[in-house]
Every structure is written in structure tokens, then in C-alpha cells.
mmCIF file of C-alpha atoms and ligand atoms in Angstrom:
data_model
loop_
_atom_site.group_PDB
_atom_site.id
_atom_site.type_symbol
_atom_site.label_atom_id
_atom_site.label_comp_id
_atom_site.label_asym_id
_atom_site.label_seq_id
_atom_site.Cartn_x
_atom_site.Cartn_y
_atom_site.Cartn_z
ATOM 1 C CA MET A 1 22.643 38.265 12.020
ATOM 2 C CA LEU A 2 24.151 39.774 15.174
ATOM 3 C CA GLU A 3 26.573 42.642 15.140
ATOM 4 C CA LEU A 4 28.453 42.865 18.409
ATOM 5 C CA ALA A 5 30.561 45.858 19.455
ATOM 6 C CA ASP A 6 32.860 46.064 22.513
ATOM 7 C CA GLY A 7 33.776 49.226 24.377
ATOM 8 C CA ASP A 8 36.525 50.271 21.996
ATOM 9 C CA ARG A 9 34.325 49.691 18.920
ATOM 10 C CA THR A 10 35.807 46.401 17.816
ATOM 11 C CA ILE A 11 33.027 44.781 15.755
ATOM 12 C CA ALA A 12 32.132 41.139 15.332
ATOM 13 C CA TRP A 13 29.341 39.556 13.293
ATOM 14 C CA SER A 14 27.656 36.285 14.070
ATOM 15 C CA GLU A 15 24.675 34.356 12.842
ATOM 16 C CA CYS A 16 21.714 32.600 14.455
ATOM 17 C CA VAL A 17 20.833 29.369 12.629
ATOM 18 C CA ALA A 18 17.266 29.099 13.826
ATOM 19 C CA ALA A 19 14.779 28.620 10.962
ATOM 20 C CA GLU A 20 11.393 30.269 10.350
ATOM 21 C CA LYS A 21 9.543 27.164 11.533
ATOM 22 C CA PRO A 22 10.304 24.692 14.357
ATOM 23 C CA ASN A 23 10.947 21.742 12.027
ATOM 24 C CA TYR A 24 14.442 20.823 13.104
ATOM 25 C CA SER A 25 14.283 21.986 16.750
ATOM 26 C CA PRO A 26 11.729 23.943 18.802
ATOM 27 C CA GLU A 27 13.526 27.207 18.135
ATOM 28 C CA THR A 28 12.602 29.719 15.427
ATOM 29 C CA ILE A 29 13.890 33.101 14.357
ATOM 30 C CA ASP A 30 11.159 34.710 16.399
ATOM 31 C CA THR A 31 11.857 32.766 19.630
ATOM 32 C CA ALA A 32 15.567 33.522 19.216
ATOM 33 C CA ARG A 33 14.935 37.205 18.785
ATOM 34 C CA HIS A 34 12.805 37.226 21.909
ATOM 35 C CA ALA A 35 15.322 35.230 23.965
ATOM 36 C CA LEU A 36 18.249 37.398 22.797
ATOM 37 C CA ARG A 37 16.540 40.711 23.482
ATOM 38 C CA SER A 38 14.849 39.792 26.728
ATOM 39 C CA TRP A 39 17.365 37.628 28.575
ATOM 40 C CA LEU A 40 20.579 36.648 26.781
ATOM 41 C CA ILE A 41 22.060 39.935 25.597
ATOM 42 C CA PRO A 42 21.145 41.741 28.853
ATOM 43 C CA ALA A 43 22.841 38.957 30.869
ATOM 44 C CA VAL A 44 26.061 39.382 28.869
ATOM 45 C CA LEU A 45 26.002 43.171 28.873
ATOM 46 C CA GLU A 46 25.953 43.399 32.667
ATOM 47 C CA ARG A 47 29.160 41.417 33.091
ATOM 48 C CA ALA A 48 32.800 41.591 32.085
ATOM 49 C CA PHE A 49 34.470 38.411 30.726
ATOM 50 C CA GLU A 50 38.109 37.341 30.716
ATOM 51 C CA HIS A 51 37.518 34.754 28.013
ATOM 52 C CA PRO A 52 34.648 33.860 25.688
ATOM 53 C CA SER A 53 34.467 30.353 27.184
ATOM 54 C CA ASP A 54 32.977 31.974 30.284
ATOM 55 C CA VAL A 55 29.917 33.194 28.362
ATOM 56 C CA HIS A 56 28.449 29.692 27.883
ATOM 57 C CA ARG A 57 28.331 28.952 31.601
ATOM 58 C CA LEU A 58 26.544 32.217 32.404
ATOM 59 C CA LEU A 59 23.924 31.784 29.660
ATOM 60 C CA ASP A 60 23.290 28.166 30.595
ATOM 61 C CA ALA A 61 22.859 29.065 34.261
ATOM 62 C CA ARG A 62 20.455 31.910 33.518
ATOM 63 C CA VAL A 63 18.282 30.533 30.702
ATOM 64 C CA ARG A 64 17.059 27.007 29.940
ATOM 65 C CA GLY A 65 16.904 25.956 26.292
ATOM 66 C CA HIS A 66 17.247 28.379 23.374
ATOM 67 C CA PRO A 67 20.650 26.898 22.266
ATOM 68 C CA MET A 68 20.630 28.519 18.816
ATOM 69 C CA ALA A 69 19.978 31.980 20.313
ATOM 70 C CA LYS A 70 22.700 31.397 22.907
ATOM 71 C CA ALA A 71 25.103 30.083 20.234
ATOM 72 C CA ALA A 72 24.686 33.215 18.099
ATOM 73 C CA LEU A 73 25.671 35.403 20.995
ATOM 74 C CA GLU A 74 28.338 33.127 22.452
ATOM 75 C CA MET A 75 30.098 32.525 19.128
ATOM 76 C CA GLY A 76 29.971 36.243 18.452
ATOM 77 C CA CYS A 77 31.917 36.737 21.734
ATOM 78 C CA TRP A 78 34.536 34.280 20.481
ATOM 79 C CA GLU A 79 34.844 36.178 17.209
ATOM 80 C CA LEU A 80 35.012 39.508 19.137
ATOM 81 C CA HIS A 81 37.768 38.070 21.296
ATOM 82 C CA ALA A 82 39.695 36.881 18.264
ATOM 83 C CA ARG A 83 39.384 40.341 16.604
ATOM 84 C CA ILE A 84 40.563 42.099 19.758
ATOM 85 C CA ARG A 85 43.549 39.809 19.959
ATOM 86 C CA GLY A 86 44.224 40.023 16.197
ATOM 87 C CA GLU A 87 44.096 36.253 16.033
ATOM 88 C CA PRO A 88 42.351 34.016 13.423
ATOM 89 C CA LEU A 89 39.192 32.451 14.834
ATOM 90 C CA ALA A 90 40.271 28.943 13.740
ATOM 91 C CA HIS A 91 43.489 29.348 15.686
ATOM 92 C CA LEU A 92 41.698 30.657 18.783
ATOM 93 C CA LEU A 93 39.486 27.547 18.743
ATOM 94 C CA GLY A 94 42.488 25.240 18.479
ATOM 95 C CA GLY A 95 42.002 24.260 14.876
ATOM 96 C CA THR A 96 44.998 22.769 13.108
ATOM 97 C CA ARG A 97 43.834 22.112 9.516
ATOM 98 C CA ASP A 98 44.525 24.496 6.679
ATOM 99 C CA ARG A 99 41.798 23.047 4.488
ATOM 100 C CA VAL A 100 38.586 21.198 5.282
ATOM 101 C CA GLU A 101 36.673 18.652 3.181
ATOM 102 C CA VAL A 102 33.181 19.469 1.889
ATOM 103 C CA GLY A 103 30.206 17.169 1.545
ATOM 104 C CA ILE A 104 26.885 17.923 -0.118
ATOM 105 C CA SER A 105 23.404 17.329 1.193
ATOM 106 C CA LEU A 106 20.813 16.028 -1.295
ATOM 107 C CA GLY A 107 17.114 16.383 -0.493
ATOM 108 C CA ILE A 108 14.399 13.810 -1.031
ATOM 109 C CA GLU A 109 13.491 13.518 -4.748
ATOM 110 C CA GLY A 110 10.460 12.129 -6.525
ATOM 111 C CA SER A 111 12.310 9.233 -8.118
ATOM 112 C CA PRO A 112 15.633 7.426 -7.908
ATOM 113 C CA GLU A 113 16.518 8.817 -11.381
ATOM 114 C CA LYS A 114 16.101 12.389 -10.231
ATOM 115 C CA LEU A 115 18.244 11.715 -7.187
ATOM 116 C CA VAL A 116 20.964 10.144 -9.328
ATOM 117 C CA GLU A 117 20.946 13.215 -11.567
ATOM 118 C CA LYS A 118 21.383 15.538 -8.540
ATOM 119 C CA ALA A 119 24.128 13.292 -7.094
ATOM 120 C CA ARG A 120 26.004 13.384 -10.400
ATOM 121 C CA ARG A 121 25.783 17.168 -10.652
ATOM 122 C CA ALA A 122 27.356 17.451 -7.189
ATOM 123 C CA ARG A 123 30.478 15.652 -8.465
ATOM 124 C CA ASP A 124 32.823 18.325 -7.130
ATOM 125 C CA GLU A 125 31.827 17.673 -3.561
ATOM 126 C CA GLY A 126 33.313 14.370 -2.509
ATOM 127 C CA CYS A 127 30.767 13.093 -0.046
ATOM 128 C CA ARG A 128 27.047 12.949 -0.793
ATOM 129 C CA LYS A 129 24.605 13.005 2.079
ATOM 130 C CA ILE A 130 21.230 11.633 0.937
ATOM 131 C CA LYS A 131 18.045 12.411 2.853
ATOM 132 C CA ILE A 132 16.007 9.246 3.357
ATOM 133 C CA GLU A 133 12.608 8.315 4.733
ATOM 134 C CA PRO A 134 10.510 5.104 4.573
ATOM 135 C CA GLY A 135 9.659 4.601 0.866
ATOM 136 C CA SER A 136 12.526 6.804 -0.323
ATOM 137 C CA ASP A 137 15.458 4.821 0.964
ATOM 138 C CA TYR A 138 16.751 1.458 -0.324
ATOM 139 C CA ARG A 139 15.871 1.926 -4.018
ATOM 140 C CA PHE A 140 17.023 5.520 -4.029
ATOM 141 C CA VAL A 141 20.337 4.984 -2.327
ATOM 142 C CA THR A 142 20.997 1.847 -4.392
ATOM 143 C CA ALA A 143 20.502 3.840 -7.599
ATOM 144 C CA VAL A 144 23.074 6.390 -6.515
ATOM 145 C CA ARG A 145 25.501 3.691 -5.342
ATOM 146 C CA ASP A 146 25.163 1.847 -8.700
ATOM 147 C CA ASP A 147 25.724 5.092 -10.630
ATOM 148 C CA LEU A 148 28.683 6.441 -8.635
ATOM 149 C CA GLY A 149 30.395 3.102 -7.972
ATOM 150 C CA PRO A 150 31.430 1.230 -4.851
ATOM 151 C CA ASP A 151 34.026 3.732 -3.682
ATOM 152 C CA ALA A 152 32.024 6.953 -3.698
ATOM 153 C CA PRO A 153 31.545 8.152 -0.135
ATOM 154 C CA LEU A 154 27.808 8.113 0.629
ATOM 155 C CA MET A 155 25.866 8.752 3.799
ATOM 156 C CA ALA A 156 22.166 8.867 4.606
ATOM 157 C CA ASP A 157 20.343 11.287 6.887
ATOM 158 C CA ALA A 158 16.921 10.146 8.139
ATOM 159 C CA ASN A 159 15.983 13.137 10.356
ATOM 160 C CA SER A 160 14.041 10.846 12.718
ATOM 161 C CA ALA A 161 11.793 9.347 10.028
ATOM 162 C CA TYR A 162 11.962 5.755 11.379
ATOM 163 C CA THR A 163 11.063 3.781 14.439
ATOM 164 C CA LEU A 164 12.471 0.449 15.786
ATOM 165 C CA ASP A 165 9.642 -1.231 13.859
ATOM 166 C CA ASP A 166 11.593 -0.312 10.728
ATOM 167 C CA THR A 167 14.732 -2.191 11.839
ATOM 168 C CA ALA A 168 14.539 -4.744 8.988
ATOM 169 C CA ARG A 169 14.143 -1.917 6.494
ATOM 170 C CA LEU A 170 17.257 -0.182 7.861
ATOM 171 C CA GLU A 171 19.238 -3.485 7.951
ATOM 172 C CA ARG A 172 18.851 -3.700 4.151
ATOM 173 C CA LEU A 173 20.916 -0.531 3.861
ATOM 174 C CA ASP A 174 23.927 -2.363 5.376
ATOM 175 C CA GLU A 175 24.787 -3.817 1.969
ATOM 176 C CA LEU A 176 25.233 -0.331 0.423
ATOM 177 C CA GLY A 177 28.489 0.473 2.235
ATOM 178 C CA LEU A 178 27.268 3.830 3.675
ATOM 179 C CA LEU A 179 29.679 5.860 5.832
ATOM 180 C CA MET A 180 26.764 6.281 8.274
ATOM 181 C CA ILE A 181 23.063 6.516 8.760
ATOM 182 C CA GLU A 182 22.227 9.736 10.624
ATOM 183 C CA GLN A 183 19.538 10.074 13.262
ATOM 184 C CA PRO A 184 17.072 7.428 12.055
ATOM 185 C CA LEU A 185 15.028 7.416 15.269
ATOM 186 C CA ASP A 186 13.304 10.022 17.460
ATOM 187 C CA HIS A 187 14.977 13.407 17.762
ATOM 188 C CA ARG A 188 15.323 12.984 21.576
ATOM 189 C CA ASP A 189 16.233 9.288 21.658
ATOM 190 C CA LEU A 190 19.485 7.563 22.728
ATOM 191 C CA LEU A 191 18.408 4.170 24.051
ATOM 192 C CA ARG A 192 16.576 2.936 20.908
ATOM 193 C CA HIS A 193 19.467 4.068 18.764
ATOM 194 C CA ALA A 194 21.744 1.890 20.896
ATOM 195 C CA ARG A 195 19.453 -1.088 20.261
ATOM 196 C CA LEU A 196 19.371 -0.355 16.524
ATOM 197 C CA GLN A 197 23.160 0.094 16.383
ATOM 198 C CA GLU A 198 23.564 -3.407 17.796
ATOM 199 C CA ARG A 199 21.730 -4.765 14.763
ATOM 200 C CA LEU A 200 23.509 -2.692 12.077
ATOM 201 C CA ALA A 201 26.996 -2.932 10.652
ATOM 202 C CA THR A 202 26.686 0.644 9.302
ATOM 203 C CA PRO A 203 27.673 3.217 11.951
ATOM 204 C CA LEU A 204 24.819 5.356 13.270
ATOM 205 C CA CYS A 205 25.501 9.056 13.570
ATOM 206 C CA LEU A 206 23.550 11.214 15.951
ATOM 207 C CA ASP A 207 22.481 14.820 15.266
ATOM 208 C CA GLU A 208 19.295 16.056 16.903
ATOM 209 C CA SER A 209 19.570 13.785 20.016
ATOM 210 C CA VAL A 210 22.840 15.346 21.223
ATOM 211 C CA ASP A 211 22.279 18.948 22.356
ATOM 212 C CA CYS A 212 24.972 19.270 25.043
ATOM 213 C CA VAL A 213 28.132 17.726 26.444
ATOM 214 C CA ASP A 214 26.276 15.412 28.857
ATOM 215 C CA ARG A 215 24.146 13.977 26.026
ATOM 216 C CA ALA A 216 27.322 13.302 24.045
ATOM 217 C CA GLU A 217 28.701 11.416 27.018
ATOM 218 C CA ASP A 218 25.441 9.483 27.308
ATOM 219 C CA MET A 219 25.651 8.588 23.578
ATOM 220 C CA ILE A 220 29.183 7.275 24.081
ATOM 221 C CA ALA A 221 28.291 5.317 27.244
ATOM 222 C CA LEU A 222 25.124 3.822 25.723
ATOM 223 C CA LYS A 223 26.775 3.183 22.319
ATOM 224 C CA SER A 224 23.885 4.961 20.650
ATOM 225 C CA GLY A 225 26.065 5.768 17.653
ATOM 226 C CA ARG A 226 29.671 5.657 16.400
ATOM 227 C CA ILE A 227 29.804 9.116 14.833
ATOM 228 C CA LEU A 228 28.504 12.510 15.914
ATOM 229 C CA ASN A 229 27.357 15.462 13.813
ATOM 230 C CA ILE A 230 28.266 18.673 15.697
ATOM 231 C CA LYS A 231 26.260 21.733 14.869
ATOM 232 C CA ALA A 232 27.372 24.562 17.087
ATOM 233 C CA GLY A 233 23.887 26.134 17.009
ATOM 234 C CA ARG A 234 22.312 22.932 18.303
ATOM 235 C CA VAL A 235 24.633 22.638 21.347
ATOM 236 C CA GLY A 236 24.751 26.320 22.346
ATOM 237 C CA GLY A 237 27.962 27.552 20.728
ATOM 238 C CA PHE A 238 31.657 27.001 20.460
ATOM 239 C CA THR A 239 32.517 26.217 24.140
ATOM 240 C CA ALA A 240 30.082 23.216 24.130
ATOM 241 C CA SER A 241 31.205 22.185 20.635
ATOM 242 C CA LEU A 242 34.843 22.125 21.699
ATOM 243 C CA ALA A 243 34.057 20.101 24.824
ATOM 244 C CA ILE A 244 31.996 17.607 22.796
ATOM 245 C CA HIS A 245 34.786 17.408 20.169
ATOM 246 C CA ASP A 246 37.362 16.582 22.837
ATOM 247 C CA ARG A 247 35.167 14.068 24.625
ATOM 248 C CA CYS A 248 34.462 12.289 21.357
ATOM 249 C CA ARG A 249 38.140 12.241 20.421
ATOM 250 C CA GLU A 250 38.993 10.566 23.730
ATOM 251 C CA ALA A 251 36.324 7.942 23.044
ATOM 252 C CA GLY A 252 37.464 7.347 19.456
ATOM 253 C CA VAL A 253 34.263 8.784 18.016
ATOM 254 C CA PRO A 254 34.844 10.912 14.829
ATOM 255 C CA VAL A 255 32.748 14.027 14.432
ATOM 256 C CA TRP A 256 31.792 16.177 11.448
ATOM 257 C CA CYS A 257 30.349 19.636 11.062
ATOM 258 C CA GLY A 258 26.725 19.839 10.102
ATOM 259 C CA GLY A 259 25.184 22.883 8.370
ATOM 260 C CA MET A 260 21.935 24.778 8.875
ATOM 261 C CA LEU A 261 21.870 26.716 5.569
ATOM 262 C CA GLU A 262 24.084 29.468 6.876
ATOM 263 C CA SER A 263 25.186 32.679 5.133
ATOM 264 C CA GLY A 264 28.877 33.282 4.696
ATOM 265 C CA VAL A 265 29.170 34.323 8.328
ATOM 266 C CA GLY A 266 27.822 31.076 9.724
ATOM 267 C CA ARG A 267 29.923 29.266 7.081
ATOM 268 C CA ALA A 268 33.059 30.991 8.426
ATOM 269 C CA TYR A 269 32.238 29.768 11.962
ATOM 270 C CA ASN A 270 31.674 26.224 10.671
ATOM 271 C CA VAL A 271 34.906 26.226 8.703
ATOM 272 C CA ALA A 272 36.831 27.441 11.768
ATOM 273 C CA LEU A 273 35.283 24.705 13.954
ATOM 274 C CA ALA A 274 35.829 22.018 11.290
ATOM 275 C CA SER A 275 39.558 22.794 11.323
ATOM 276 C CA LEU A 276 39.880 20.913 14.616
ATOM 277 C CA ASP A 277 41.564 17.533 14.263
ATOM 278 C CA ASN A 278 38.702 15.155 15.273
ATOM 279 C CA PHE A 279 36.484 16.567 12.462
ATOM 280 C CA ARG A 280 37.385 13.620 10.268
ATOM 281 C CA ILE A 281 34.373 13.432 7.921
ATOM 282 C CA PRO A 282 33.443 16.013 5.208
ATOM 283 C CA GLY A 283 31.174 18.733 6.559
ATOM 284 C CA ASP A 284 28.187 20.717 5.245
ATOM 285 C CA LEU A 285 30.488 23.476 4.108
ATOM 286 C CA SER A 286 29.452 24.040 0.514
ATOM 287 C CA PRO A 287 30.659 27.206 -1.273
ATOM 288 C CA SER A 288 28.495 30.346 -1.307
ATOM 289 C CA ARG A 289 27.300 29.825 -4.875
ATOM 290 C CA ARG A 290 25.525 26.603 -4.075
ATOM 291 C CA TYR A 291 22.998 28.457 -1.861
ATOM 292 C CA TRP A 292 23.220 32.151 -2.602
ATOM 293 C CA GLU A 293 23.044 34.348 -5.671
ATOM 294 C CA ARG A 294 25.381 36.630 -3.803
ATOM 295 C CA ASP A 295 26.607 35.930 -0.301
ATOM 296 C CA ILE A 296 26.805 38.657 2.423
ATOM 297 C CA VAL A 297 30.541 38.260 2.850
ATOM 298 C CA GLU A 298 33.680 39.186 0.902
ATOM 299 C CA PRO A 299 35.351 37.165 -0.342
ATOM 300 C CA GLN A 300 32.618 34.655 -1.125
ATOM 301 C CA TRP A 301 33.325 31.085 -0.014
ATOM 302 C CA THR A 302 34.743 28.932 -2.733
ATOM 303 C CA MET A 303 35.872 25.382 -3.019
ATOM 304 C CA SER A 304 38.902 23.878 -4.812
ATOM 305 C CA SER A 305 38.308 21.340 -7.619
ATOM 306 C CA ASP A 306 39.142 18.488 -5.182
ATOM 307 C CA GLY A 307 36.334 19.531 -2.812
ATOM 308 C CA LEU A 308 38.280 21.486 -0.188
ATOM 309 C CA VAL A 309 37.602 24.816 1.471
ATOM 310 C CA ARG A 310 40.559 26.831 2.706
ATOM 311 C CA VAL A 311 40.604 27.753 6.413
ATOM 312 C CA PRO A 312 41.435 31.473 6.825
ATOM 313 C CA ARG A 313 44.578 31.585 8.900
ATOM 314 C CA ARG A 314 46.089 34.977 8.112
ATOM 315 C CA LYS A 315 43.390 37.494 9.002
ATOM 316 C CA PRO A 316 42.080 38.206 12.527
ATOM 317 C CA GLY A 317 38.692 36.653 13.323
ATOM 318 C CA MET A 318 36.598 34.664 10.894
ATOM 319 C CA GLY A 319 38.618 35.741 7.875
ATOM 320 C CA VAL A 320 35.791 37.238 5.764
ATOM 321 C CA THR A 321 34.285 40.770 5.791
ATOM 322 C CA VAL A 322 30.540 41.417 5.977
ATOM 323 C CA ASP A 323 29.181 43.302 2.968
ATOM 324 C CA ARG A 324 27.094 45.909 4.759
ATOM 325 C CA ASP A 325 25.346 47.147 1.616
ATOM 326 C CA ARG A 326 24.210 43.582 0.895
ATOM 327 C CA VAL A 327 22.949 43.223 4.484
ATOM 328 C CA GLU A 328 21.093 46.596 4.240
ATOM 329 C CA ASP A 329 19.446 45.431 1.029
ATOM 330 C CA LEU A 330 18.216 42.213 2.640
ATOM 331 C CA MET A 331 17.206 43.753 5.995
ATOM 332 C CA VAL A 332 13.695 42.931 7.222
ATOM 333 C CA TRP A 333 13.970 44.292 10.774
ATOM 334 C CA ARG A 334 16.662 45.608 13.086
ATOM 335 C CA ASP A 335 16.848 45.799 16.901
ATOM 336 C CA ARG A 336 19.408 47.546 18.981
ATOM 337 C CA VAL A 337 20.154 46.395 22.567
ATOM 338 C CA GLY A 338 22.527 48.038 25.035
ATOM 339 C CA ALA A 339 24.559 51.244 24.890
ATOM 340 C CA SER A 340 24.630 53.027 21.515
HETATM 341 MG MG1 MG B 401 20.899 15.626 10.302
#
């Protein structure tokens, strides 16, 4: 968590989505802490900014990589700006929706039966995103499809578990009517995804491969996929996310908001982003209770019975308040950078 304060003591909280281990991307909590302390926060503190969209350019010019660390700081600046202006964050970003649709991610299970059980229990969330890998794909997804019926929205996320040698295996999934297959091939690849997309009727969605606006343009030009998962942490923050959103809209490519197991603060940022009009597929925006005994924000995030989360549009900033006692209870370490 980052707590940012401007000169007149306006406070904004933000969240870094890096994990403990470099499984999803090379970043970790420890590399993000190092990058923030050593280079990113000092670079921001020595400058004045007219608008939070100027922060991205500075950070990108000064430091290569570390998008999740940059995003935590850059998005915090957007929140700070929203609070100073007394404007809801969703509004500042250009979001137009009042409510956003929620999907649910289901991990790899030991058997198709177990997966079906999990998928059933997630009945409130409309769209189920099933993790797949070779050996846990066709039979597993078929079992869920048979159980939930032909109209249930289903998607599969492969997290780079396949190669082009598995093309025939992936082609079998075409008959299951999936909304998309996400990132089947290497986490840096665009070209092979384009070859695979030519062979598949199911739209491919990219996640890991698109980490900036240029890569999103490459994906569109190469036809590497027909859908994009935007995770603000992966692309360095809101400014890049908005540019990618706009570019995809122009190209007729729908986007959706992916999650990284955020607390209620990161959730608030995702909900604000997902309120933009080209976020046309349910996002990873599950309510607090799915992941946390007690979230660190008030009110906790909840979902309506038809699988929708309300976008805060009345309060300034992200629309939830950080529960400082809860944060103190969970604190492992704390750093302070800049003037006190
Ligand atoms: Mg993914």
C-alpha cells in the first residue's frame, strides 16, 4: 500500500499489485519497494505536476521496466488529483458506467467434478474464467459447459501454458463456445498468437504480452488477438491504460479489467477503470468477501444479486475509506520517503 500526501495534507492511498514471487511478471513486492524508494518516488517528489497524466511520461523516461511499482505511484497521483478537485476517480478517468459486471476466476482443480462444483458455487458471478493447462483443459471445460448449459458465459485463461505444437488441442476448444481463450502462448509473444488466432474461431485475448500502448498497437496490427485484458499494474498505471483503452476502441477490440488479487483499494481503482465504455466484458472485480475475511476499506465491496458492482460516483476519489486500524494490524514493514 502507498499513502501519498500533497503539500496541503490531502491524502491518497494506492496499491502495488506485485506478488511475493515473480510468477506472473518479473516484478515482486521487494523489487517494487526498491524501485519506489530508490528512483520512482524521488523522481516525482522533485517535480511539480499540472495533471497526473504527466507522471507516466516522467517515470517511463527515467526508469526502464518496473510497471507495477510505477503504476502504484502513478495511480496514487490520479487519486490525489481527484481528491484535491473533489471529483470521483471514475469521473476523472472518463468512466461513464454506474455499475460494472463481475466475473469470477476459477483455479485449476484436481478433477472435472471438483471444477464443476466450484463453478456452480460461483453462480452469482455471471462469467466464469477457468484456468487451463495441457491435461486440464478440454474435459474440464466441457464438464462445466455441460453442467451450466450452452448460454453460460465461459472463458479460459491459459497463462502461457501452451505452444504452437498444441494447436490441435486448442482447436478442440472451439466447439465449447468460449468467450475467449486468454494468453495461451508465451508471455512475451505476439506473432505466434497471430498464427494461432488464424486457426481458431474462438477469440484470443492477450494479457501478459501487452505491457504498453505500443504493444497493444502491435497486437492490433498483427491480429494476435481480438480481445485485450487490461491490468493497470501490468502497463504502468492509468495513463497507459486509458491510451490502450482508446486505441482498442478505435480498432473495435473490446477490453476487460483483469485482477491481481487486490485489496479494496486496488479493487476501487479497477472498478473506476472498468467504468469506461470499451470495458465490455465482465472484469475480475469480485466483492471483498470472496478474498478477504475483512477488507481494509469501508465500506467493503459488495455485489448485487445480478453480479454487478456499483461505481462510486458521489464521493471524491476512489469512493471508499481506508480502515487505518486494519492496516496497522496487518503491517509488516513501513517506509517513509520525502518530507515528513
Ligand atoms: Mg490472465
